[in-house]
Amino acid sequence: MKSMSAHYWLMKSEPDEYGWDDLVAEKEGIWDGVKNAQASNNMKAMKTGEQVFFYHSRQGLEIVGIMVVSEEAFPDPTDETGRWIAVKVKPERKLDNPVSLKAMKQNPKLSELAIIRQSRLSVASVTEDQWQEILAMSQAE
DNA sequence: GCCAACGTTGGC
DNA sequence: GCCAACGTTGGC
């Protein structure tokens, strides 16, 4: 059954606003302010314990670490309309080496990666193969 | 800073 | 219910 397998994810944030170090300092962060249907649906599908790449957008343009879903979808406290949801995440570990967007674009195994195909999607799913490939890239040299 | 891509809004 | 105008995101 394919529903048995854990899902992997990637979420973006501008380090100016909320970067990896901010999450580490907080120990647990609320991922809020997502107002996009596709991104929101991805967040609704997240289960506690699933792993999420933390990507720095605008500045950095690289995956810097891995976080873990610590609380599944609940109403976004920053959203007055009540339409949007948030999740909670905890930092798991920093990658040995960050994996840049440039490097991912150059890797043919990652050509289907959601953030490459659709750069504006801020919360995306990552396949097991893609996840393993990115991890391997973070360990290279 | 610019602008392409994409989503949302609102006039008709 | 279409679509032009507008706003936002994020790579470059």
Coordinates of C-alpha atoms (C1' of nucleotides) in Angstrom, one line a residue:
Chain A
M1 CA 0.0 0.0 0.0
K2 CA 1.6 3.2 -1.0
S3 CA -0.2 5.2 1.7
M4 CA 2.0 3.4 4.2
S5 CA 5.1 5.2 3.1
A6 CA 6.0 8.4 4.9
H7 CA 6.0 11.6 2.9
Y8 CA 8.8 14.0 2.6
W9 CA 8.4 17.7 2.2
L10 CA 10.2 21.0 1.5
M11 CA 9.2 24.4 2.9
K12 CA 10.6 27.8 1.9
S13 CA 11.3 30.8 4.0
E14 CA 13.2 34.0 3.4
P15 CA 16.1 34.0 5.9
D16 CA 15.6 37.7 6.5
E17 CA 12.1 37.0 7.9
Y18 CA 12.6 33.5 9.4
G19 CA 15.6 31.5 8.8
W20 CA 17.1 28.2 10.0
D21 CA 18.8 29.9 12.9
D22 CA 15.5 31.4 14.0
L23 CA 13.9 28.0 14.1
V24 CA 16.9 26.6 16.1
A25 CA 16.6 29.4 18.6
E26 CA 12.9 28.8 19.0
K27 CA 13.3 25.0 19.2
E28 CA 9.8 24.7 17.8
G29 CA 8.3 27.0 15.2
I30 CA 4.8 27.7 13.9
W31 CA 4.8 27.6 10.1
D32 CA 2.1 30.2 9.4
G33 CA 1.2 32.8 6.8
V34 CA 0.8 30.3 4.0
K35 CA -2.0 31.6 1.8
N36 CA -1.8 29.5 -1.3
A37 CA -4.2 26.6 -1.9
Q38 CA -1.6 24.2 -3.2
A39 CA 0.8 24.9 -0.4
S40 CA -1.9 24.7 2.1
N41 CA -3.1 21.3 0.9
N42 CA 0.4 20.0 1.2
M43 CA 0.6 21.3 4.8
K44 CA -2.7 19.6 5.6
A45 CA -1.3 16.3 4.4
M46 CA 1.7 16.5 6.8
K47 CA 1.9 14.0 9.6
T48 CA 3.7 14.3 12.9
G49 CA 7.2 12.9 12.6
E50 CA 7.6 13.5 8.8
Q51 CA 10.7 15.2 7.6
V52 CA 10.8 18.6 5.9
F53 CA 13.7 20.3 4.1
F54 CA 14.2 23.9 5.1
Y55 CA 15.0 26.0 2.0
H56 CA 16.2 29.6 2.1
S57 CA 14.4 31.6 -0.6
R58 CA 15.4 35.0 -2.1
Q59 CA 18.7 34.9 -0.1
G60 CA 20.8 31.8 0.0
L61 CA 18.7 29.8 -2.4
E62 CA 19.7 26.5 -0.8
I63 CA 18.4 23.8 1.4
V64 CA 20.0 24.3 4.8
G65 CA 18.5 21.7 7.2
I66 CA 15.9 19.2 8.0
M67 CA 13.0 19.8 10.3
V68 CA 10.3 17.4 11.6
V69 CA 6.6 18.0 11.8
S70 CA 5.7 18.3 15.5
E71 CA 2.1 19.3 15.2
E72 CA -0.3 18.6 12.3
A73 CA -2.6 21.2 10.7
F74 CA -4.4 23.6 13.0
P75 CA -6.0 27.0 12.2
D76 CA -3.3 29.6 11.4
P77 CA -3.3 32.0 14.4
T78 CA -2.2 34.9 12.1
D79 CA -5.1 34.4 9.7
E80 CA -8.3 36.3 10.6
T81 CA -10.3 34.7 7.8
G82 CA -10.0 31.3 9.3
R83 CA -9.4 29.8 5.9
W84 CA -5.8 28.9 6.3
I85 CA -3.9 26.5 8.5
A86 CA -0.4 26.2 10.1
V87 CA 1.8 23.4 11.3
K88 CA 4.5 23.2 13.9
V89 CA 8.0 22.1 13.2
K90 CA 11.2 21.4 15.1
P91 CA 14.7 21.5 13.8
E92 CA 16.2 18.1 13.4
R93 CA 19.7 18.8 12.0
K94 CA 21.6 21.1 9.7
L95 CA 22.9 19.6 6.5
D96 CA 26.6 18.9 6.4
N97 CA 26.7 21.1 3.3
P98 CA 23.8 23.2 2.1
V99 CA 22.3 22.0 -1.3
S100 CA 21.9 24.9 -3.6
L101 CA 19.1 25.4 -6.1
K102 CA 21.8 25.7 -8.8
A103 CA 23.2 22.3 -7.9
M104 CA 19.7 20.8 -7.9
K105 CA 18.9 22.2 -11.3
Q106 CA 22.1 20.7 -12.6
N107 CA 21.1 17.2 -11.3
P108 CA 19.1 15.3 -13.9
K109 CA 17.6 13.1 -11.1
L110 CA 15.9 16.2 -9.7
S111 CA 14.4 17.5 -12.9
E112 CA 10.9 16.7 -11.6
L113 CA 11.4 18.5 -8.3
A114 CA 8.4 20.7 -7.5
I115 CA 10.4 23.8 -6.6
I116 CA 12.3 23.6 -9.9
R117 CA 9.1 23.2 -12.0
Q118 CA 7.1 25.7 -10.0
S119 CA 9.4 28.2 -8.3
R120 CA 6.7 30.0 -6.4
L121 CA 5.3 27.0 -4.6
S122 CA 6.4 27.5 -1.0
V123 CA 5.4 24.1 0.4
A124 CA 6.1 21.1 -1.8
S125 CA 6.2 17.4 -1.5
V126 CA 9.5 15.6 -2.2
T127 CA 9.6 12.0 -3.4
E128 CA 11.7 9.4 -1.5
D129 CA 14.2 9.2 -4.4
Q130 CA 14.5 13.0 -4.5
W131 CA 15.0 13.1 -0.8
Q132 CA 17.7 10.5 -0.9
E133 CA 19.4 12.3 -3.8
I134 CA 19.5 15.6 -2.0
L135 CA 20.8 14.0 1.1
A136 CA 23.6 12.4 -0.9
M137 CA 24.4 15.8 -2.4
S138 CA 24.6 17.3 1.1
Q139 CA 27.2 14.7 2.1
A140 CA 29.4 15.0 -1.0
E141 CA 33.0 16.2 -0.4
Chain B
dG1 C1' 15.9 46.0 -8.4
dC2 C1' 13.6 43.8 -12.2
dC3 C1' 10.3 41.0 -14.0
dA4 C1' 8.2 36.3 -15.2
dA5 C1' 4.9 33.3 -13.4
dC6 C1' 1.1 32.7 -11.1
dG7 C1' -3.0 33.6 -8.1
dT8 C1' -6.8 36.6 -6.9
dT9 C1' -10.1 40.2 -7.6
dG10 C1' -13.7 42.7 -9.5
dG11 C1' -16.2 44.9 -13.5
dC12 C1' -18.9 43.6 -17.0
Chain C
dG1 C1' -18.4 33.1 -15.7
dC2 C1' -14.9 35.5 -18.4
dC3 C1' -10.8 38.0 -18.4
dA4 C1' -8.1 42.3 -17.6
dA5 C1' -5.9 44.4 -13.9
dC6 C1' -3.5 44.0 -10.0
dG7 C1' -0.7 41.9 -6.2
dT8 C1' 2.8 38.6 -4.6
dT9 C1' 6.6 35.4 -4.8
dG10 C1' 11.1 34.3 -5.8
dG11 C1' 14.9 33.5 -9.2
dC12 C1' 17.9 36.2 -11.6

